[in-house]
mmCIF file of C-alpha atoms and ligand atoms in Angstrom:
data_model
loop_
_atom_site.group_PDB
_atom_site.id
_atom_site.type_symbol
_atom_site.label_atom_id
_atom_site.label_comp_id
_atom_site.label_asym_id
_atom_site.label_seq_id
_atom_site.Cartn_x
_atom_site.Cartn_y
_atom_site.Cartn_z
ATOM 1 C CA MET N 508 -13.170 10.583 1.205
ATOM 2 C CA ILE N 509 -12.974 11.722 -2.433
ATOM 3 C CA LEU N 510 -14.357 15.163 -3.369
ATOM 4 C CA PRO N 511 -14.538 16.768 -6.813
ATOM 5 C CA ALA N 512 -11.873 19.471 -7.011
ATOM 6 C CA SER N 513 -14.172 21.569 -9.214
ATOM 7 C CA HIS N 514 -16.335 22.511 -6.204
ATOM 8 C CA PRO N 515 -15.019 25.539 -4.284
ATOM 9 C CA GLU N 516 -16.209 23.959 -0.991
ATOM 10 C CA SER N 517 -13.888 21.004 -1.632
ATOM 11 C CA ILE N 518 -10.923 23.370 -1.864
ATOM 12 C CA SER N 519 -11.882 25.254 1.295
ATOM 13 C CA GLN N 520 -12.322 21.977 3.169
ATOM 14 C CA ALA N 521 -8.937 20.744 1.896
ATOM 15 C CA GLY N 522 -7.250 24.013 2.893
ATOM 16 C CA GLU N 523 -8.730 23.743 6.387
ATOM 17 C CA ILE N 524 -7.468 20.146 6.743
ATOM 18 C CA ILE N 525 -3.938 21.214 5.734
ATOM 19 C CA ARG N 526 -3.938 24.193 8.108
ATOM 20 C CA THR N 527 -4.992 21.973 11.007
ATOM 21 C CA GLY N 528 -2.295 19.332 10.495
ATOM 22 C CA GLY N 529 -4.114 16.871 8.205
ATOM 23 C CA ILE N 530 -3.042 15.281 4.916
ATOM 24 C CA VAL N 531 -4.730 15.793 1.545
ATOM 25 C CA ALA N 532 -4.107 14.121 -1.825
ATOM 26 C CA PHE N 533 -4.384 16.561 -4.729
ATOM 27 C CA PRO N 534 -3.680 16.661 -8.473
ATOM 28 C CA THR N 535 -0.666 18.395 -9.958
ATOM 29 C CA GLU N 536 0.334 18.537 -13.620
ATOM 30 C CA THR N 537 2.821 15.681 -13.006
ATOM 31 C CA VAL N 538 1.271 13.114 -10.616
ATOM 32 C CA TYR N 539 -1.056 13.224 -7.566
ATOM 33 C CA GLY N 540 0.676 14.555 -4.447
ATOM 34 C CA LEU N 541 0.053 13.770 -0.779
ATOM 35 C CA GLY N 542 0.298 17.142 0.927
ATOM 36 C CA CYS N 543 0.540 18.670 4.374
ATOM 37 C CA ASP N 544 1.739 21.885 6.029
ATOM 38 C CA ALA N 545 5.497 21.784 5.385
ATOM 39 C CA LEU N 546 6.178 23.753 8.576
ATOM 40 C CA ASN N 547 4.286 21.319 10.848
ATOM 41 C CA PRO N 548 6.606 18.408 11.788
ATOM 42 C CA ASP N 549 3.745 16.257 13.143
ATOM 43 C CA ALA N 550 1.829 16.559 9.889
ATOM 44 C CA VAL N 551 4.997 15.782 7.919
ATOM 45 C CA ALA N 552 5.522 12.685 10.081
ATOM 46 C CA ARG N 553 1.997 11.502 9.131
ATOM 47 C CA ILE N 554 2.953 11.678 5.442
ATOM 48 C CA PHE N 555 6.003 9.466 6.033
ATOM 49 C CA GLU N 556 3.806 6.994 7.934
ATOM 50 C CA ALA N 557 0.971 6.949 5.402
ATOM 51 C CA LYS N 558 3.416 6.230 2.578
ATOM 52 C CA GLN N 559 5.767 4.018 4.623
ATOM 53 C CA ARG N 560 8.467 6.289 3.251
ATOM 54 C CA PRO N 561 11.966 6.049 4.767
ATOM 55 C CA ARG N 562 12.920 9.123 6.764
ATOM 56 C CA PHE N 563 16.112 9.639 4.767
ATOM 57 C CA ASP N 564 14.070 10.513 1.664
ATOM 58 C CA PRO N 565 13.397 14.298 1.655
ATOM 59 C CA LEU N 566 10.115 15.815 0.416
ATOM 60 C CA ILE N 567 9.463 18.454 -2.232
ATOM 61 C CA VAL N 568 7.855 21.631 -0.869
ATOM 62 C CA HIS N 569 5.181 23.223 -3.085
ATOM 63 C CA ILE N 570 4.568 26.962 -3.091
ATOM 64 C CA ALA N 571 2.190 29.375 -4.831
ATOM 65 C CA ASP N 572 4.213 32.592 -4.742
ATOM 66 C CA ARG N 573 7.605 34.256 -4.326
ATOM 67 C CA VAL N 574 6.804 35.578 -0.847
ATOM 68 C CA THR N 575 6.573 32.004 0.421
ATOM 69 C CA LEU N 576 9.787 31.181 -1.433
ATOM 70 C CA ASP N 577 11.596 33.971 0.443
ATOM 71 C CA SER N 578 10.359 32.570 3.745
ATOM 72 C CA LEU N 579 12.011 29.211 2.971
ATOM 73 C CA VAL N 580 15.181 30.184 1.094
ATOM 74 C CA PRO N 581 17.667 32.848 2.266
ATOM 75 C CA PHE N 582 19.065 33.907 -1.120
ATOM 76 C CA LEU N 583 18.814 33.191 -4.836
ATOM 77 C CA SER N 584 21.398 33.409 -7.593
ATOM 78 C CA LEU N 585 20.751 35.059 -10.939
ATOM 79 C CA ARG N 586 20.649 31.583 -12.487
ATOM 80 C CA ASP N 587 18.017 30.419 -9.963
ATOM 81 C CA ARG N 588 15.881 33.433 -10.877
ATOM 82 C CA ARG N 589 16.209 32.818 -14.599
ATOM 83 C CA LEU N 590 15.088 29.206 -14.194
ATOM 84 C CA MET N 591 12.093 30.269 -12.084
ATOM 85 C CA GLU N 592 11.078 32.932 -14.586
ATOM 86 C CA GLN N 593 11.213 30.431 -17.415
ATOM 87 C CA PHE N 594 9.748 27.300 -15.835
ATOM 88 C CA TRP N 595 7.584 28.333 -12.840
ATOM 89 C CA PRO N 596 4.818 27.611 -12.395
ATOM 90 C CA GLY N 597 5.586 24.195 -13.856
ATOM 91 C CA PRO N 598 7.227 20.801 -13.398
ATOM 92 C CA LEU N 599 10.715 21.936 -12.333
ATOM 93 C CA THR N 600 11.907 21.317 -8.754
ATOM 94 C CA LEU N 601 14.926 23.338 -7.609
ATOM 95 C CA VAL N 602 17.156 22.274 -4.704
ATOM 96 C CA LEU N 603 18.227 25.452 -2.892
ATOM 97 C CA PRO N 604 19.782 26.462 0.443
ATOM 98 C CA LYS N 605 17.142 26.455 3.198
ATOM 99 C CA ARG N 606 16.279 28.658 6.135
ATOM 100 C CA ALA N 607 16.498 27.226 9.646
ATOM 101 C CA GLN N 608 12.731 27.206 10.265
ATOM 102 C CA VAL N 609 12.142 24.438 7.721
ATOM 103 C CA PRO N 610 11.681 21.264 9.815
ATOM 104 C CA ASP N 611 14.549 18.764 9.461
ATOM 105 C CA LEU N 612 12.087 15.962 8.736
ATOM 106 C CA VAL N 613 11.035 17.667 5.470
ATOM 107 C CA THR N 614 14.602 17.838 4.166
ATOM 108 C CA ALA N 615 15.895 14.659 5.840
ATOM 109 C CA GLY N 616 18.340 16.798 7.792
ATOM 110 C CA LEU N 617 19.956 18.332 4.705
ATOM 111 C CA SER N 618 20.949 21.989 4.551
ATOM 112 C CA THR N 619 19.010 22.304 1.290
ATOM 113 C CA ILE N 620 15.318 22.221 0.384
ATOM 114 C CA ALA N 621 13.600 21.040 -2.818
ATOM 115 C CA ILE N 622 10.970 23.544 -4.013
ATOM 116 C CA ARG N 623 8.472 23.625 -6.831
ATOM 117 C CA MET N 624 5.653 25.933 -7.930
ATOM 118 C CA PRO N 625 3.050 23.675 -9.581
ATOM 119 C CA ALA N 626 1.018 24.906 -12.547
ATOM 120 C CA HIS N 627 -2.100 22.777 -11.995
ATOM 121 C CA PRO N 628 -5.053 25.048 -11.135
ATOM 122 C CA VAL N 629 -6.238 22.740 -8.314
ATOM 123 C CA ALA N 630 -2.771 22.645 -6.731
ATOM 124 C CA GLN N 631 -2.557 26.429 -6.978
ATOM 125 C CA ALA N 632 -6.031 26.909 -5.506
ATOM 126 C CA LEU N 633 -5.204 24.564 -2.617
ATOM 127 C CA LEU N 634 -1.907 26.356 -1.895
ATOM 128 C CA ARG N 635 -3.643 29.730 -1.856
ATOM 129 C CA GLU N 636 -6.455 28.420 0.342
ATOM 130 C CA ALA N 637 -4.114 26.703 2.818
ATOM 131 C CA GLY N 638 -1.833 29.750 3.020
ATOM 132 C CA VAL N 639 1.186 27.588 3.946
ATOM 133 C CA PRO N 640 3.886 25.831 1.901
ATOM 134 C CA ILE N 641 2.783 22.243 1.213
ATOM 135 C CA ALA N 642 5.238 19.330 1.487
ATOM 136 C CA ALA N 643 4.070 16.668 -0.944
ATOM 137 C CA PRO N 644 5.565 13.437 -2.241
ATOM 138 C CA SER N 645 3.575 11.310 -4.682
ATOM 139 C CA ALA N 646 0.336 9.982 -3.167
ATOM 140 C CA ASN N 647 1.190 6.273 -3.212
ATOM 141 C CA PRO N 648 2.825 3.674 -0.964
ATOM 142 C CA PHE N 649 6.603 4.172 -1.098
ATOM 143 C CA GLY N 650 8.292 2.530 -4.057
ATOM 144 C CA TYR N 651 5.126 1.680 -6.028
ATOM 145 C CA VAL N 652 4.027 3.141 -9.376
ATOM 146 C CA SER N 653 3.046 6.838 -8.992
ATOM 147 C CA PRO N 654 -0.675 7.797 -9.091
ATOM 148 C CA THR N 655 -2.004 9.784 -12.046
ATOM 149 C CA CYS N 656 -5.703 9.819 -11.089
ATOM 150 C CA ALA N 657 -7.744 9.975 -7.872
ATOM 151 C CA GLN N 658 -8.696 6.300 -8.131
ATOM 152 C CA HIS N 659 -4.990 5.300 -8.028
ATOM 153 C CA VAL N 660 -4.640 7.253 -4.762
ATOM 154 C CA ALA N 661 -7.711 5.615 -3.254
ATOM 155 C CA GLU N 662 -6.438 2.144 -4.224
ATOM 156 C CA GLY N 663 -3.013 2.722 -2.659
ATOM 157 C CA LEU N 664 -3.685 4.833 0.415
ATOM 158 C CA GLY N 665 -7.431 4.596 1.045
ATOM 159 C CA ASP N 666 -8.380 5.914 4.466
ATOM 160 C CA ARG N 667 -4.804 6.782 5.439
ATOM 161 C CA VAL N 668 -5.572 10.134 3.754
ATOM 162 C CA ASP N 669 -7.980 12.700 5.229
ATOM 163 C CA LEU N 670 -9.237 13.803 1.800
ATOM 164 C CA ILE N 671 -8.606 13.102 -1.884
ATOM 165 C CA LEU N 672 -9.304 15.978 -4.279
ATOM 166 C CA ASP N 673 -10.331 14.508 -7.633
ATOM 167 C CA GLY N 674 -9.132 16.773 -10.440
ATOM 168 C CA GLY N 675 -9.153 14.149 -13.210
ATOM 169 C CA PRO N 676 -6.098 12.571 -14.816
ATOM 170 C CA CYS N 677 -2.738 14.385 -14.556
ATOM 171 C CA PRO N 678 -1.872 16.116 -17.840
ATOM 172 C CA LEU N 679 1.880 15.275 -17.872
ATOM 173 C CA GLY N 680 2.090 11.953 -16.044
ATOM 174 C CA VAL N 681 5.772 11.813 -15.032
ATOM 175 C CA GLU N 682 7.282 13.581 -12.055
ATOM 176 C CA SER N 683 9.016 16.958 -12.040
ATOM 177 C CA THR N 684 12.589 17.374 -13.168
ATOM 178 C CA ILE N 685 14.808 17.897 -10.090
ATOM 179 C CA LEU N 686 17.757 20.241 -10.487
ATOM 180 C CA SER N 687 20.185 20.948 -7.662
ATOM 181 C CA MET N 688 21.315 24.577 -7.596
ATOM 182 C CA ALA N 689 23.339 24.085 -4.415
ATOM 183 C CA GLY N 690 26.726 23.407 -6.031
ATOM 184 C CA THR N 691 28.966 25.300 -8.450
ATOM 185 C CA TRP N 692 27.058 23.917 -11.448
ATOM 186 C CA PRO N 693 23.403 22.978 -11.761
ATOM 187 C CA GLU N 694 23.060 19.204 -11.414
ATOM 188 C CA LEU N 695 20.230 17.066 -12.763
ATOM 189 C CA LEU N 696 19.134 14.834 -9.862
ATOM 190 C CA ARG N 697 16.058 13.348 -11.559
ATOM 191 C CA PRO N 698 15.040 13.581 -15.220
ATOM 192 C CA GLY N 699 11.401 14.622 -15.538
ATOM 193 C CA SER N 700 8.767 16.523 -17.428
ATOM 194 C CA ILE N 701 11.071 19.419 -18.371
ATOM 195 C CA THR N 702 13.858 18.195 -20.632
ATOM 196 C CA LEU N 703 17.597 18.639 -20.170
ATOM 197 C CA THR N 704 17.773 20.557 -23.447
ATOM 198 C CA GLU N 705 15.171 23.044 -22.213
ATOM 199 C CA ILE N 706 17.075 23.521 -18.958
ATOM 200 C CA ARG N 707 20.460 23.947 -20.641
ATOM 201 C CA GLN N 708 19.006 26.687 -22.836
ATOM 202 C CA VAL N 709 18.337 28.727 -19.704
ATOM 203 C CA ALA N 710 20.941 27.528 -17.182
ATOM 204 C CA GLY N 711 23.922 26.736 -19.408
ATOM 205 C CA PRO N 712 25.967 23.612 -18.576
ATOM 206 C CA VAL N 713 24.189 21.053 -16.381
ATOM 207 C CA LEU N 714 25.879 18.084 -14.696
ATOM 208 C CA LYS N 715 24.082 14.778 -14.980
ATOM 209 C CA ALA N 716 23.986 12.914 -11.666
ATOM 210 C CA ASN N 717 24.118 9.135 -11.662
ATOM 211 C CA ALA N 718 26.448 9.086 -14.677
ATOM 212 C CA SER N 719 28.722 6.963 -12.481
ATOM 213 C CA GLY N 720 25.867 4.731 -11.397
ATOM 214 C CA THR N 721 26.087 5.922 -7.795
ATOM 215 C CA VAL N 722 23.168 7.227 -5.750
ATOM 216 C CA ALA N 723 23.758 10.953 -6.128
ATOM 217 C CA ALA N 724 20.541 12.232 -4.617
ATOM 218 C CA PRO N 725 19.010 11.033 -1.380
ATOM 219 C CA GLY N 726 15.945 8.986 -2.116
ATOM 220 C CA GLN N 727 16.882 8.247 -5.712
ATOM 221 C CA LEU N 728 16.883 4.519 -5.098
ATOM 222 C CA ALA N 729 17.690 2.067 -7.866
ATOM 223 C CA ARG N 730 14.319 0.330 -7.408
ATOM 224 C CA HIS N 731 11.316 2.671 -7.396
ATOM 225 C CA TYR N 732 8.113 3.289 -9.380
ATOM 226 C CA ALA N 733 7.944 -0.492 -9.309
ATOM 227 C CA THR N 734 5.180 -2.899 -10.283
ATOM 228 C CA ARG N 735 4.644 -5.992 -8.112
ATOM 229 C CA THR N 736 5.029 -8.125 -11.229
ATOM 230 C CA PRO N 737 8.693 -8.377 -12.250
ATOM 231 C CA LEU N 738 9.432 -6.242 -15.312
ATOM 232 C CA THR N 739 12.184 -6.601 -17.899
ATOM 233 C CA ILE N 740 13.143 -3.940 -20.441
ATOM 234 C CA LEU N 741 13.560 -5.488 -23.862
ATOM 235 C CA THR N 742 16.693 -4.901 -25.873
ATOM 236 C CA ALA N 743 16.551 -4.300 -29.607
ATOM 237 C CA GLN N 744 17.866 -7.848 -30.207
ATOM 238 C CA GLY N 745 15.487 -9.398 -27.724
ATOM 239 C CA MET N 746 12.375 -8.045 -29.395
ATOM 240 C CA ARG N 747 11.242 -11.410 -30.726
ATOM 241 C CA SER N 748 10.014 -14.495 -28.929
ATOM 242 C CA VAL N 749 10.924 -13.395 -25.427
ATOM 243 C CA VAL N 750 8.078 -15.057 -23.588
ATOM 244 C CA PRO N 751 9.048 -18.515 -22.325
ATOM 245 C CA LEU N 752 6.492 -21.234 -23.001
ATOM 246 C CA GLY N 753 3.913 -21.395 -20.240
ATOM 247 C CA GLU N 754 4.630 -17.892 -18.924
ATOM 248 C CA ARG N 755 1.742 -15.436 -18.740
ATOM 249 C CA ALA N 756 3.181 -12.100 -19.756
ATOM 250 C CA GLY N 757 2.131 -8.551 -20.597
ATOM 251 C CA LEU N 758 3.854 -6.065 -22.897
ATOM 252 C CA LEU N 759 4.253 -2.324 -22.482
ATOM 253 C CA ALA N 760 4.740 -1.056 -26.038
ATOM 254 C CA MET N 761 5.956 2.470 -26.748
ATOM 255 C CA ALA N 762 4.197 2.877 -30.086
ATOM 256 C CA ALA N 763 2.076 0.666 -32.299
ATOM 257 C CA PRO N 764 3.711 -2.643 -31.366
ATOM 258 C CA CYS N 765 6.512 -3.698 -33.635
ATOM 259 C CA HIS N 766 6.682 -6.798 -31.516
ATOM 260 C CA THR N 767 5.959 -10.023 -33.300
ATOM 261 C CA ASP N 768 5.706 -12.379 -30.340
ATOM 262 C CA ASN N 769 2.026 -13.284 -30.159
ATOM 263 C CA ARG N 770 2.354 -15.030 -26.822
ATOM 264 C CA PHE N 771 1.599 -11.850 -24.828
ATOM 265 C CA CYS N 772 -1.677 -12.085 -22.938
ATOM 266 C CA SER N 773 -2.089 -8.314 -22.967
ATOM 267 C CA ILE N 774 -0.420 -5.357 -24.700
ATOM 268 C CA GLU N 775 -0.564 -1.716 -23.544
ATOM 269 C CA VAL N 776 0.408 0.848 -26.190
ATOM 270 C CA LEU N 777 1.648 4.109 -24.658
ATOM 271 C CA SER N 778 1.239 6.184 -27.813
ATOM 272 C CA PRO N 779 0.080 4.709 -31.140
ATOM 273 C CA SER N 780 1.818 7.545 -33.019
ATOM 274 C CA GLY N 781 5.011 7.359 -30.933
ATOM 275 C CA ASP N 782 4.470 10.761 -29.286
ATOM 276 C CA LEU N 783 6.605 10.882 -26.110
ATOM 277 C CA ARG N 784 4.279 13.321 -24.348
ATOM 278 C CA GLU N 785 1.356 10.992 -24.824
ATOM 279 C CA ALA N 786 3.555 8.058 -23.750
ATOM 280 C CA ALA N 787 4.605 9.846 -20.541
ATOM 281 C CA ARG N 788 0.996 10.737 -19.755
ATOM 282 C CA ASN N 789 -0.080 7.077 -20.077
ATOM 283 C CA LEU N 790 2.988 5.401 -18.543
ATOM 284 C CA PHE N 791 1.969 4.876 -14.914
ATOM 285 C CA ALA N 792 -1.704 4.054 -15.591
ATOM 286 C CA ALA N 793 -0.650 1.458 -18.191
ATOM 287 C CA LEU N 794 1.867 -0.099 -15.770
ATOM 288 C CA ARG N 795 -0.832 -0.304 -13.115
ATOM 289 C CA ARG N 796 -3.315 -1.953 -15.507
ATOM 290 C CA LEU N 797 -0.736 -4.569 -16.492
ATOM 291 C CA ASP N 798 0.272 -5.096 -12.861
ATOM 292 C CA ALA N 799 -3.363 -5.666 -11.846
ATOM 293 C CA LYS N 800 -3.695 -8.621 -14.252
ATOM 294 C CA GLY N 801 -1.528 -10.861 -12.070
ATOM 295 C CA PHE N 802 0.763 -12.001 -14.907
ATOM 296 C CA ASP N 803 4.027 -13.851 -14.232
ATOM 297 C CA HIS N 804 6.131 -11.210 -15.975
ATOM 298 C CA LEU N 805 5.942 -7.855 -17.734
ATOM 299 C CA TYR N 806 8.132 -6.711 -20.629
ATOM 300 C CA ALA N 807 8.652 -3.097 -21.715
ATOM 301 C CA GLU N 808 9.907 -1.790 -25.025
ATOM 302 C CA PRO N 809 12.607 0.870 -24.599
ATOM 303 C CA CYS N 810 12.435 4.340 -26.156
ATOM 304 C CA ASP N 811 15.186 6.730 -27.275
ATOM 305 C CA GLU N 812 16.599 8.667 -24.329
ATOM 306 C CA GLN N 813 15.959 12.006 -25.986
ATOM 307 C CA GLY N 814 13.703 14.708 -24.534
ATOM 308 C CA LEU N 815 11.013 13.130 -22.362
ATOM 309 C CA GLY N 816 12.451 9.722 -23.285
ATOM 310 C CA LEU N 817 15.132 10.258 -20.611
ATOM 311 C CA ALA N 818 12.493 10.476 -17.843
ATOM 312 C CA ILE N 819 10.453 7.561 -19.237
ATOM 313 C CA MET N 820 13.520 5.272 -19.384
ATOM 314 C CA ASP N 821 14.624 6.406 -15.900
ATOM 315 C CA ARG N 822 11.244 5.281 -14.491
ATOM 316 C CA LEU N 823 11.281 1.992 -16.410
ATOM 317 C CA ARG N 824 14.839 1.164 -15.292
ATOM 318 C CA ARG N 825 13.946 1.776 -11.649
ATOM 319 C CA CYS N 826 10.800 -0.331 -12.080
ATOM 320 C CA ALA N 827 12.925 -3.136 -13.572
ATOM 321 C CA ALA N 828 15.690 -2.912 -10.945
ATOM 322 C CA PRO N 829 15.987 -6.063 -8.815
ATOM 323 C CA LEU N 830 14.716 -6.130 -5.246
ATOM 324 C CA THR N 831 17.744 -5.888 -2.978
HETATM 325 P P1 AMP P 2040 9.274 12.554 -4.687
HETATM 326 O O1 AMP P 2040 9.712 11.167 -4.370
HETATM 327 O O2 AMP P 2040 8.626 12.718 -6.029
HETATM 328 O O3 AMP P 2040 8.554 13.188 -3.571
HETATM 329 O O4 AMP P 2040 10.591 13.425 -4.882
HETATM 330 C C1 AMP P 2040 11.402 13.760 -3.836
HETATM 331 C C2 AMP P 2040 12.805 13.574 -4.241
HETATM 332 O O5 AMP P 2040 13.422 14.851 -4.344
HETATM 333 C C3 AMP P 2040 13.617 12.849 -3.202
HETATM 334 O O6 AMP P 2040 13.510 11.457 -3.371
HETATM 335 C C4 AMP P 2040 15.027 13.351 -3.444
HETATM 336 O O7 AMP P 2040 15.661 12.558 -4.409
HETATM 337 C C5 AMP P 2040 14.785 14.746 -4.020
HETATM 338 N N1 AMP P 2040 15.069 15.780 -3.024
HETATM 339 C C6 AMP P 2040 14.211 16.359 -2.183
HETATM 340 N N2 AMP P 2040 14.833 17.254 -1.385
HETATM 341 C C7 AMP P 2040 16.128 17.218 -1.740
HETATM 342 C C8 AMP P 2040 17.306 17.900 -1.294
HETATM 343 N N3 AMP P 2040 17.254 18.808 -0.317
HETATM 344 N N4 AMP P 2040 18.460 17.595 -1.894
HETATM 345 C C9 AMP P 2040 18.516 16.687 -2.904
HETATM 346 N N5 AMP P 2040 17.444 16.018 -3.357
HETATM 347 C C10 AMP P 2040 16.284 16.266 -2.792
HETATM 348 MG MG1 MG P 2041 7.295 9.245 -5.376
#
């Protein structure tokens, strides 16, 4: 069932479903989340089932206020507080030590918990209404392209969800930045909507996970956010005549296409003016549109890995990673 998030009754119904162990898809500023009461292990288990998500992949817990934070986390450092003051509510997830009452299923048995305070008014209203912390991964089958509108959720999960709150398209379009605060230095576990430069201005030096190519964070699998159609990222040299004769292919272009190969059946332009924020906002919907056309192959132009470009290229690389 899809309800408009603008109606107060939709929010009260969604809050009631969460409080009684159900699962609700709702908009955040990044992507749509699939949420449940983070302190109810049975409800959390339903999320893993609905998404077919492996149990070793921990969930992000969403909160509306500091009181809830204190109920989940035993202590905060000065640096944690500075980051929260600067970026919360907003698309920054912090990995922090956890209290014992957080169910192991939420954190995949880790001694830490990933927490975020979303800025989207519907997410905030739902959190306040439910009155519990909400564990929420993206509202899509595990491994597929993340959902940035209610229709994407309905297509992927359908009646496996008790309710979908439709709050329109997500304003940012790529997931939160995940920063681990559990070690000596802050460590970037997933690039996202808040850039590394912004974080370094507040937190000082930040380690970049995955620099060695290893899986540094649980759940950060090489292949993720993936279309069903195989996707290849173009290199600067390979920008011309990449489509083999007879292949039906689509192109994901970053800006007004500089690509001269006219054999593409379809071209999606993420931002005609080359604005990375606009590109991030359109990324997943454009990938889904190309994927739905049933082409033999998709090609994506790369962008500079500066600012939001780091998160965009991270998602494209995982989409392009081979099935293992
Ligand atoms: P998502 O797939 O968007 O729900 O994001 C969840 C991701 O957050 C997981 O795949 C992990 O990579 C990361 N994460 C969640 N909890 C933790 C944790 N306690 N420690 C490290 N990473 C975590
Ligand atoms: Mg996800």
